C-alpha cells in the first residue's frame, strides 16, 4: 500500500489519441492518486503541454494518428522527466534511443500502470 502512497500527487502527462483509452488512463491515474496533466491527443498539444506544464513523468502513446511521439519523448528527456510508452506493439516500434524505456503493453491494467509509474517515480529528481 505504501507503493500507492508514493504515487499520490505525481503529475503525469497523458498523451493518447483514442478518447476511450485516454479516459481509462485518466481514471486509473486518478484512482492511484496522481494528477493528470492534459490529456493531449495530438502531437502539437503534447509539445505545448511539455513546454508549459510542470510534469513529473508521462505516459505516451507511440503513434498519434500516424505521427510518431518521438519529438515529445525527446523534449521530456531534455527536461529530465521520465516517461513510459503505451503501445500494442511492445518495443518493436521504438527507436534505438528509446530502448530500455518502460513500455505498457496495451491493453494494460491499473496494476501494470502503478508498477510502471513506480519505476518512473524512482527516476523523478
CSV table of N, CA and C in Angstrom, one decimal:
chain,number,residue,atom,x,y,z
A,1,UNK,N,0.8,-1.2,0.0
A,1,UNK,CA,0.0,0.0,0.0
A,1,UNK,C,0.9,1.3,0.0
A,2,UNK,N,2.1,1.2,0.6
A,2,UNK,CA,2.9,2.4,0.6
A,2,UNK,C,3.4,2.7,-0.8
A,3,UNK,N,3.4,1.7,-1.7
A,3,UNK,CA,3.7,1.9,-3.1
A,3,UNK,C,2.7,2.9,-3.8
A,4,UNK,N,1.4,2.7,-3.5
A,4,UNK,CA,0.4,3.6,-4.0
A,4,UNK,C,0.5,4.9,-3.4
A,5,UNK,N,0.9,5.0,-2.1
A,5,UNK,CA,1.0,6.3,-1.4
A,5,UNK,C,2.1,7.1,-2.1
A,6,UNK,N,3.2,6.4,-2.6
A,6,UNK,CA,4.3,7.0,-3.3
A,6,UNK,C,3.9,7.7,-4.6
A,7,UNK,N,2.7,7.3,-5.1
A,7,UNK,CA,2.2,7.8,-6.4
A,7,UNK,C,1.3,9.1,-6.2
A,8,UNK,N,0.9,9.3,-5.0
A,8,UNK,CA,0.0,10.3,-4.7
A,8,UNK,C,0.6,11.7,-5.1
A,9,UNK,N,-0.2,12.5,-5.9
A,9,UNK,CA,0.3,13.8,-6.3
A,9,UNK,C,1.2,13.8,-7.4
A,10,UNK,N,1.6,12.6,-7.9
A,10,UNK,CA,2.5,12.6,-9.1
A,10,UNK,C,1.8,13.2,-10.3
A,11,UNK,N,2.5,14.2,-11.0
A,11,UNK,CA,1.9,14.9,-12.1
A,11,UNK,C,2.3,14.1,-13.4
A,12,UNK,N,1.3,13.5,-14.0
A,12,UNK,CA,1.5,12.6,-15.1
A,12,UNK,C,0.9,13.2,-16.4
A,13,UNK,N,1.7,13.4,-17.4
A,13,UNK,CA,1.2,13.8,-18.7
A,13,UNK,C,0.7,12.6,-19.4
A,14,UNK,N,-0.5,12.7,-19.9
A,14,UNK,CA,-1.1,11.6,-20.7
A,14,UNK,C,-1.2,12.1,-22.2
A,15,UNK,N,-0.6,11.3,-23.1
A,15,UNK,CA,-0.7,11.6,-24.5
A,15,UNK,C,-1.3,10.3,-25.2
A,16,UNK,N,-2.5,10.4,-25.6
A,16,UNK,CA,-3.2,9.3,-26.2
A,16,UNK,C,-4.3,9.8,-27.2
A,17,UNK,N,-4.3,9.3,-28.4
A,17,UNK,CA,-5.2,9.8,-29.4
A,17,UNK,C,-6.6,9.1,-29.4
A,18,UNK,N,-6.7,8.0,-28.7
A,18,UNK,CA,-8.0,7.3,-28.6
A,18,UNK,C,-8.7,7.7,-27.4
A,19,UNK,N,-9.9,8.4,-27.6
A,19,UNK,CA,-10.5,9.1,-26.5
A,19,UNK,C,-10.9,8.1,-25.4
A,20,UNK,N,-11.4,6.9,-25.7
A,20,UNK,CA,-11.8,6.0,-24.6
A,20,UNK,C,-10.6,5.5,-23.9
A,21,UNK,N,-9.5,5.2,-24.6
A,21,UNK,CA,-8.3,4.8,-23.9
A,21,UNK,C,-7.8,5.9,-23.0
A,22,UNK,N,-7.8,7.1,-23.5
A,22,UNK,CA,-7.3,8.2,-22.7
A,22,UNK,C,-8.2,8.4,-21.4
A,23,UNK,N,-9.5,8.3,-21.6
A,23,UNK,CA,-10.3,8.4,-20.4
A,23,UNK,C,-10.1,7.3,-19.4
A,24,UNK,N,-9.8,6.1,-19.9
A,24,UNK,CA,-9.5,4.9,-19.0
A,24,UNK,C,-8.2,5.2,-18.2
A,25,UNK,N,-7.2,5.7,-18.9
A,25,UNK,CA,-5.9,6.0,-18.3
A,25,UNK,C,-6.1,7.1,-17.2
A,26,UNK,N,-6.8,8.1,-17.6
A,26,UNK,CA,-7.1,9.2,-16.6
A,26,UNK,C,-7.8,8.7,-15.4
A,27,UNK,N,-8.8,7.8,-15.5
A,27,UNK,CA,-9.5,7.2,-14.4
A,27,UNK,C,-8.5,6.4,-13.5
A,28,UNK,N,-7.6,5.6,-14.2
A,28,UNK,CA,-6.7,4.8,-13.4
A,28,UNK,C,-5.7,5.7,-12.6
A,29,UNK,N,-5.2,6.8,-13.3
A,29,UNK,CA,-4.3,7.7,-12.6
A,29,UNK,C,-5.0,8.4,-11.4
A,30,UNK,N,-6.3,8.8,-11.6
A,30,UNK,CA,-7.0,9.4,-10.5
A,30,UNK,C,-7.1,8.4,-9.3
A,31,UNK,N,-7.5,7.1,-9.7
A,31,UNK,CA,-7.6,6.1,-8.6
A,31,UNK,C,-6.3,5.9,-7.9
A,32,UNK,N,-5.2,6.1,-8.6
A,32,UNK,CA,-3.8,5.9,-8.0
A,32,UNK,C,-3.4,7.2,-7.2
A,33,UNK,N,-4.2,8.3,-7.3
A,33,UNK,CA,-3.9,9.5,-6.5
A,33,UNK,C,-3.0,10.5,-7.3
A,34,UNK,N,-2.8,10.2,-8.6
A,34,UNK,CA,-2.0,11.0,-9.5
A,34,UNK,C,-2.8,12.2,-10.0
A,35,UNK,N,-2.1,13.3,-10.4
A,35,UNK,CA,-2.7,14.4,-11.0
A,35,UNK,C,-2.4,14.3,-12.5
A,36,UNK,N,-3.5,14.3,-13.3
A,36,UNK,CA,-3.4,14.2,-14.7
A,36,UNK,C,-3.1,15.5,-15.4
A,37,UNK,N,-2.0,15.5,-16.2
A,37,UNK,CA,-1.7,16.7,-17.0
A,37,UNK,C,-2.2,16.4,-18.4
A,38,UNK,N,-3.0,17.3,-19.0
A,38,UNK,CA,-3.6,17.0,-20.3
A,38,UNK,C,-5.0,16.5,-20.1
A,39,UNK,N,-5.3,15.5,-20.9
A,39,UNK,CA,-4.5,14.8,-21.8
A,39,UNK,C,-4.4,15.5,-23.1
A,40,UNK,N,-3.4,15.0,-23.9
A,40,UNK,CA,-3.2,15.5,-25.3
A,40,UNK,C,-3.5,14.4,-26.2
A,41,UNK,N,-4.2,14.7,-27.3
A,41,UNK,CA,-4.5,13.7,-28.3
A,41,UNK,C,-3.7,14.0,-29.7
A,42,UNK,N,-3.0,15.1,-29.7
A,42,UNK,CA,-2.3,15.5,-30.9
A,42,UNK,C,-0.8,15.8,-30.5
A,43,UNK,N,0.1,15.7,-31.5
A,43,UNK,CA,1.5,15.9,-31.2
A,43,UNK,C,1.7,17.4,-30.8
A,44,UNK,N,1.1,18.3,-31.5
A,44,UNK,CA,1.3,19.8,-31.1
A,44,UNK,C,0.8,20.1,-29.7
A,45,UNK,N,-0.3,19.5,-29.4
A,45,UNK,CA,-0.9,19.7,-28.0
A,45,UNK,C,0.1,19.1,-27.0
A,46,UNK,N,0.7,18.0,-27.2
A,46,UNK,CA,1.6,17.3,-26.3
A,46,UNK,C,2.9,18.2,-26.1
A,47,UNK,N,3.4,18.7,-27.2
A,47,UNK,CA,4.6,19.5,-27.2
A,47,UNK,C,4.3,20.8,-26.4
A,48,UNK,N,3.2,21.4,-26.6
A,48,UNK,CA,2.8,22.6,-25.8
A,48,UNK,C,2.7,22.3,-24.3
A,49,UNK,N,2.1,21.2,-24.0
A,49,UNK,CA,2.0,20.8,-22.6
A,49,UNK,C,3.4,20.5,-21.9
A,50,UNK,N,4.2,19.9,-22.7
A,50,UNK,CA,5.6,19.6,-22.1
A,50,UNK,C,6.3,20.9,-21.9
A,51,UNK,N,6.1,21.9,-22.8
A,51,UNK,CA,6.8,23.2,-22.7
A,51,UNK,C,6.2,24.1,-21.6
A,52,UNK,N,4.9,23.9,-21.3
A,52,UNK,CA,4.2,24.9,-20.4
A,52,UNK,C,3.8,24.3,-19.1
A,53,UNK,N,3.9,23.1,-18.9
A,53,UNK,CA,3.4,22.4,-17.6
A,53,UNK,C,4.5,21.9,-16.8
A,54,UNK,N,4.1,21.7,-15.5
A,54,UNK,CA,5.0,21.0,-14.6
A,54,UNK,C,4.6,19.6,-14.6
A,55,UNK,N,5.6,18.7,-15.0
A,55,UNK,CA,5.3,17.3,-15.3
A,55,UNK,C,6.4,16.5,-14.5
A,56,UNK,N,5.9,15.5,-13.8
A,56,UNK,CA,6.9,14.6,-13.1
A,56,UNK,C,7.3,13.5,-14.1
A,57,UNK,N,6.3,13.0,-14.8
A,57,UNK,CA,6.5,11.9,-15.8
A,57,UNK,C,5.4,11.8,-16.8
A,58,UNK,N,5.5,10.9,-17.7
A,58,UNK,CA,4.4,10.9,-18.8
A,58,UNK,C,4.2,9.4,-19.2
A,59,UNK,N,3.0,9.3,-19.8
A,59,UNK,CA,2.6,8.0,-20.5
A,59,UNK,C,2.3,8.4,-21.9
A,60,UNK,N,3.0,7.9,-22.8
A,60,UNK,CA,3.0,8.3,-24.2
A,60,UNK,C,2.5,7.2,-25.2
A,61,UNK,N,1.4,7.5,-25.9
A,61,UNK,CA,1.0,6.6,-27.0
A,61,UNK,C,2.1,6.7,-28.0
A,62,UNK,N,2.6,5.7,-28.6
A,62,UNK,CA,3.7,5.7,-29.5
A,62,UNK,C,3.3,6.4,-30.9
A,63,UNK,N,2.0,6.1,-31.2
A,63,UNK,CA,1.6,6.6,-32.6
A,63,UNK,C,0.3,7.4,-32.4
A,64,UNK,N,0.4,8.7,-32.7
A,64,UNK,CA,-0.8,9.6,-32.6
A,64,UNK,C,-1.3,9.9,-34.0
A,65,UNK,N,-2.3,9.2,-34.4
A,65,UNK,CA,-2.9,9.4,-35.7
A,65,UNK,C,-1.9,9.3,-36.8
A,66,UNK,N,-1.0,8.4,-36.7
A,66,UNK,CA,0.0,8.3,-37.8
A,66,UNK,C,1.3,9.1,-37.6
A,67,UNK,N,1.3,9.9,-36.5
A,67,UNK,CA,2.6,10.6,-36.2
A,67,UNK,C,3.3,10.0,-35.0
A,68,UNK,N,4.6,9.7,-35.2
A,68,UNK,CA,5.3,9.2,-34.0
A,68,UNK,C,5.5,10.2,-32.9
A,69,UNK,N,5.5,9.7,-31.7
A,69,UNK,CA,5.5,10.5,-30.5
A,69,UNK,C,6.9,11.0,-30.1
A,70,UNK,N,7.9,10.6,-30.9
A,70,UNK,CA,9.3,10.8,-30.5
A,70,UNK,C,9.7,12.2,-30.3
A,71,UNK,N,9.2,13.2,-31.0
A,71,UNK,CA,9.6,14.6,-30.6
A,71,UNK,C,9.2,15.0,-29.1
A,72,UNK,N,8.1,14.4,-28.7
A,72,UNK,CA,7.7,14.6,-27.3
A,72,UNK,C,8.6,13.9,-26.3
A,73,UNK,N,9.0,12.7,-26.7
A,73,UNK,CA,9.9,11.9,-25.9
A,73,UNK,C,11.2,12.6,-25.7
A,74,UNK,N,11.7,13.2,-26.8
A,74,UNK,CA,13.0,14.0,-26.8
A,74,UNK,C,12.9,15.2,-25.9
A,75,UNK,N,11.7,15.9,-26.0
A,75,UNK,CA,11.6,17.1,-25.1
A,75,UNK,C,11.5,16.7,-23.6
A,76,UNK,N,10.8,15.6,-23.3
A,76,UNK,CA,10.7,15.1,-21.9
A,76,UNK,C,12.1,14.7,-21.5
A,77,UNK,N,12.9,14.1,-22.3
A,77,UNK,CA,14.2,13.6,-21.9
A,77,UNK,C,15.1,14.9,-21.6
A,78,UNK,N,15.0,15.9,-22.5
A,78,UNK,CA,15.7,17.2,-22.2
A,78,UNK,C,15.4,17.8,-20.9
A,79,UNK,N,14.1,17.7,-20.5
A,79,UNK,CA,13.6,18.3,-19.3
A,79,UNK,C,13.9,17.4,-18.1
A,80,UNK,N,14.4,16.2,-18.3
A,80,UNK,CA,14.7,15.2,-17.2
A,80,UNK,C,13.4,14.6,-16.7
A,81,UNK,N,12.3,14.6,-17.4
A,81,UNK,CA,11.1,13.9,-17.0
A,81,UNK,C,11.0,12.5,-17.6
A,82,UNK,N,11.0,11.5,-16.7
A,82,UNK,CA,10.9,10.1,-17.3
A,82,UNK,C,9.5,9.8,-17.9
A,83,UNK,N,9.5,8.9,-18.7
A,83,UNK,CA,8.2,8.5,-19.4
A,83,UNK,C,8.2,7.1,-19.7
A,84,UNK,N,7.0,6.6,-20.0
A,84,UNK,CA,6.7,5.3,-20.5
A,84,UNK,C,5.9,5.3,-21.8
A,85,UNK,N,6.2,4.4,-22.7
A,85,UNK,CA,5.4,4.3,-23.9
A,85,UNK,C,4.2,3.3,-23.6
A,86,UNK,N,3.1,3.7,-24.2
A,86,UNK,CA,1.9,2.8,-24.2
A,86,UNK,C,1.7,2.4,-25.7
A,87,UNK,N,1.7,1.1,-25.9
A,87,UNK,CA,1.6,0.6,-27.3
A,87,UNK,C,1.1,-0.8,-27.3
A,88,UNK,N,0.5,-1.2,-28.4
A,88,UNK,CA,0.0,-2.5,-28.6
A,88,UNK,C,1.1,-3.4,-29.3
A,89,UNK,N,2.2,-2.7,-29.6
A,89,UNK,CA,3.3,-3.4,-30.4
A,89,UNK,C,4.5,-3.7,-29.6
A,90,UNK,N,4.5,-3.5,-28.3
A,90,UNK,CA,5.7,-3.8,-27.4
A,90,UNK,C,6.8,-2.8,-27.8
A,91,UNK,N,8.0,-3.2,-27.7
A,91,UNK,CA,9.1,-2.2,-28.1
A,91,UNK,C,9.5,-2.3,-29.5
A,92,UNK,N,8.7,-3.0,-30.4
A,92,UNK,CA,9.0,-3.2,-31.8
A,92,UNK,C,9.1,-1.9,-32.5
A,93,UNK,N,8.3,-0.9,-32.2
A,93,UNK,CA,8.2,0.4,-32.9
A,93,UNK,C,9.1,1.5,-32.3
A,94,UNK,N,9.9,1.1,-31.4
A,94,UNK,CA,10.7,2.2,-30.7
A,94,UNK,C,12.0,2.4,-31.5
A,95,UNK,N,12.6,3.6,-31.3
A,95,UNK,CA,13.9,3.9,-31.8
A,95,UNK,C,14.9,3.3,-30.9
A,96,UNK,N,16.1,3.2,-31.5
A,96,UNK,CA,17.2,2.7,-30.7
A,96,UNK,C,17.5,3.5,-29.4
A,97,UNK,N,17.3,4.8,-29.6
A,97,UNK,CA,17.5,5.7,-28.4
A,97,UNK,C,16.5,5.5,-27.3
A,98,UNK,N,15.4,4.8,-27.6
A,98,UNK,CA,14.3,4.6,-26.6
A,98,UNK,C,14.3,3.2,-26.1
A,99,UNK,N,15.2,2.4,-26.5
A,99,UNK,CA,15.3,1.0,-25.9
A,99,UNK,C,15.6,1.1,-24.4
A,100,UNK,N,14.9,0.3,-23.7
A,100,UNK,CA,15.1,0.4,-22.2
A,100,UNK,C,14.1,1.3,-21.5
A,101,UNK,N,13.4,2.1,-22.3
A,101,UNK,CA,12.3,2.9,-21.7
A,101,UNK,C,11.1,2.0,-21.4
A,102,UNK,N,10.5,2.1,-20.2
A,102,UNK,CA,9.4,1.3,-19.9
A,102,UNK,C,8.3,1.3,-20.9
A,103,UNK,N,7.7,0.1,-21.2
A,103,UNK,CA,6.6,0.0,-22.2
A,103,UNK,C,5.4,-0.6,-21.5
A,104,UNK,N,4.3,0.0,-21.6
A,104,UNK,CA,3.0,-0.5,-21.1
A,104,UNK,C,2.4,-1.2,-22.4
A,105,UNK,N,2.2,-2.5,-22.3
A,105,UNK,CA,1.6,-3.2,-23.4
A,105,UNK,C,0.1,-3.0,-23.4
A,106,UNK,N,-0.5,-2.4,-24.4
A,106,UNK,CA,-1.9,-2.3,-24.5
A,106,UNK,C,-2.6,-3.6,-24.8
A,107,UNK,N,-3.7,-4.0,-24.2
A,107,UNK,CA,-4.3,-3.3,-23.1
A,107,UNK,C,-3.6,-3.6,-21.8
A,108,UNK,N,-3.6,-2.6,-20.9
A,108,UNK,CA,-3.0,-2.8,-19.6
A,108,UNK,C,-4.0,-2.5,-18.5
A,109,UNK,N,-3.6,-3.0,-17.3
A,109,UNK,CA,-4.5,-2.9,-16.1
A,109,UNK,C,-3.9,-1.8,-15.2
A,110,UNK,N,-4.7,-1.4,-14.2
A,110,UNK,CA,-4.2,-0.4,-13.3
A,110,UNK,C,-3.0,-0.9,-12.5
A,111,UNK,N,-2.9,-2.1,-12.2
A,111,UNK,CA,-1.7,-2.6,-11.5
A,111,UNK,C,-0.4,-2.5,-12.4
A,112,UNK,N,-0.6,-2.7,-13.7
A,112,UNK,CA,0.5,-2.5,-14.6
A,112,UNK,C,1.0,-1.1,-14.6
A,113,UNK,N,0.0,-0.2,-14.7
A,113,UNK,CA,0.3,1.3,-14.7
A,113,UNK,C,0.9,1.7,-13.4
A,114,UNK,N,0.4,1.2,-12.3
A,114,UNK,CA,1.0,1.5,-11.0
A,114,UNK,C,2.5,1.1,-10.9
A,115,UNK,N,2.8,-0.1,-11.4
A,115,UNK,CA,4.1,-0.6,-11.4
A,115,UNK,C,5.1,0.2,-12.2
A,116,UNK,N,4.6,0.6,-13.4
A,116,UNK,CA,5.5,1.4,-14.3
A,116,UNK,C,5.6,2.8,-13.7
A,117,UNK,N,4.6,3.4,-13.1
A,117,UNK,CA,4.7,4.7,-12.5
A,117,UNK,C,5.6,4.7,-11.3
A,118,UNK,N,5.6,3.5,-10.6
A,118,UNK,CA,6.6,3.4,-9.5
A,118,UNK,C,8.0,3.4,-10.0
A,119,UNK,N,8.3,2.8,-11.2
A,119,UNK,CA,9.6,2.9,-11.8
A,119,UNK,C,10.0,4.3,-12.2
A,120,UNK,N,9.0,5.0,-12.8
A,120,UNK,CA,9.2,6.4,-13.2
A,120,UNK,C,9.4,7.3,-12.0
A,121,UNK,N,8.6,7.1,-11.0
A,121,UNK,CA,8.7,7.9,-9.7
A,121,UNK,C,10.1,7.8,-9.2
A,122,UNK,N,10.7,6.6,-9.3
A,122,UNK,CA,12.1,6.5,-8.7
A,122,UNK,C,13.1,7.3,-9.5
A,123,UNK,N,12.8,7.7,-10.8
A,123,UNK,CA,13.7,8.4,-11.6
A,123,UNK,C,13.4,10.0,-11.5
A,124,UNK,N,12.3,10.3,-10.9
A,124,UNK,CA,12.0,11.8,-10.7
A,124,UNK,C,12.9,12.4,-9.8
A,125,UNK,N,13.5,13.5,-10.2
A,125,UNK,CA,14.5,14.2,-9.4
A,125,UNK,C,14.0,15.0,-8.2
